Amino acid sequence: MKRLLVLCCLLCCGLAQAQTRFYYKDSLYADHYAPQGKPNGISVMFIHGGGFSGGDPANQRPFAEGMSKRGYNVFVISYRLYMKGRTYNCSTVTHEKLKAFEVAAEDGTDAARFILDRADSLQVDPQKFFLAGSSAGAEAALQMLYNPFSAAGKGRYAYFSERPRFAGVLLFAGALVDINAMRPDNWVPTFLMHGTKDATVPYGTSAHHSCKADAPGWLILFGSKTLYEKGKEWNKPVVLYSYKDRQHEVSNYMFREFDKMDKFMRDVAAKKKIGAKEEVIIY
């Protein structure tokens, strides 16, 4: 039975910011930040990071409020933390790592469908609905878009394979499990931010957590640079910000790079030609 919307308030800098929470499946929920001021017509669903073992939608409030102040309609979702209470490193066997990816992608898919099924009441324009995520959340987002687990969940994923459901995706230090699942015909306009020295989630193509090949948790992932090169090869809209010599802290740059995110989403929503662009940022 669907739960009713529960209204709650958060305090930020002494000002009450209206936030609505709704449950999309069982105990899983989304915190909804409505646009402040004039809405720009663009909605974003954000998936938080935390190694599939931690993290909380509440921690994403700086991003959500920063975007809502620019007119965005923002949803920050919770999802099952498959690795909660367990280690998530090179000693974690590979099939358990993959299961964490799969569970998060399942929940993200269910949350997105819940929102789109209620687009009118939630003030979502389905043509201007973006997906975003940080670290584990970015990985969940990528598996949603280019799903290597679709054969195990045809009913759930068919909704997204029928036609594109997202106008674009914003990824902060994420990676894809199977590059073969990405094709020219299912490409989504992509915004990427990644540190070139990230030892947790690879910037290019490398092992998760920099694990050695004989480790129980050895798993090759395809990071932002590899995804960018694929988009460039196919002449697709993709923007990559490479932070030279930075590590996994770039996964938190959604808290600071509002102008870059804003430009990308507005350009995509306006159907401007973007092409493939990379900018190397040196601090």
JSON list of C-alpha atoms in Angstrom, two decimals, residues 47-57 59-60 77-86 88 134 136-137:
[
{"chain": "A", "resi": 47, "resn": "ILE", "atom": "CA", "xyz": [21.64, 8.87, -6.05]},
{"chain": "A", "resi": 48, "resn": "HIS", "atom": "CA", "xyz": [24.05, 9.34, -3.14]},
{"chain": "A", "resi": 49, "resn": "GLY", "atom": "CA", "xyz": [27.39, 7.61, -2.67]},
{"chain": "A", "resi": 50, "resn": "GLY", "atom": "CA", "xyz": [28.83, 5.68, 0.26]},
{"chain": "A", "resi": 51, "resn": "GLY", "atom": "CA", "xyz": [30.33, 2.45, -1.07]},
{"chain": "A", "resi": 52, "resn": "PHE", "atom": "CA", "xyz": [26.92, 0.72, -1.11]},
{"chain": "A", "resi": 53, "resn": "SER", "atom": "CA", "xyz": [27.30, 0.47, 2.67]},
{"chain": "A", "resi": 54, "resn": "GLY", "atom": "CA", "xyz": [26.56, 3.97, 3.93]},
{"chain": "A", "resi": 55, "resn": "GLY", "atom": "CA", "xyz": [25.55, 7.47, 2.93]},
{"chain": "A", "resi": 56, "resn": "ASP", "atom": "CA", "xyz": [22.23, 9.20, 3.36]},
{"chain": "A", "resi": 57, "resn": "PRO", "atom": "CA", "xyz": [19.97, 11.41, 1.21]},
{"chain": "A", "resi": 59, "resn": "ASN", "atom": "CA", "xyz": [23.82, 14.50, 3.29]},
{"chain": "A", "resi": 60, "resn": "GLN", "atom": "CA", "xyz": [23.03, 15.69, -0.23]},
{"chain": "A", "resi": 77, "resn": "ILE", "atom": "CA", "xyz": [16.59, 8.90, -3.25]},
{"chain": "A", "resi": 78, "resn": "SER", "atom": "CA", "xyz": [17.49, 6.26, -0.69]},
{"chain": "A", "resi": 79, "resn": "TYR", "atom": "CA", "xyz": [18.23, 2.69, -1.79]},
{"chain": "A", "resi": 80, "resn": "ARG", "atom": "CA", "xyz": [19.12, -0.65, -0.24]},
{"chain": "A", "resi": 81, "resn": "LEU", "atom": "CA", "xyz": [22.68, -0.60, 1.07]},
{"chain": "A", "resi": 82, "resn": "TYR", "atom": "CA", "xyz": [23.62, -4.16, 0.18]},
{"chain": "A", "resi": 83, "resn": "MET", "atom": "CA", "xyz": [27.07, -3.92, 1.76]},
{"chain": "A", "resi": 84, "resn": "LYS", "atom": "CA", "xyz": [25.97, -2.27, 5.01]},
{"chain": "A", "resi": 85, "resn": "GLY", "atom": "CA", "xyz": [27.96, -3.61, 7.94]},
{"chain": "A", "resi": 86, "resn": "ARG", "atom": "CA", "xyz": [30.45, -5.34, 5.66]},
{"chain": "A", "resi": 88, "resn": "TYR", "atom": "CA", "xyz": [33.73, -3.25, 0.46]},
{"chain": "A", "resi": 134, "resn": "SER", "atom": "CA", "xyz": [28.10, 10.36, -6.86]},
{"chain": "A", "resi": 136, "resn": "ALA", "atom": "CA", "xyz": [28.50, 4.38, -5.70]},
{"chain": "A", "resi": 137, "resn": "GLY", "atom": "CA", "xyz": [25.47, 6.43, -6.73]}
]
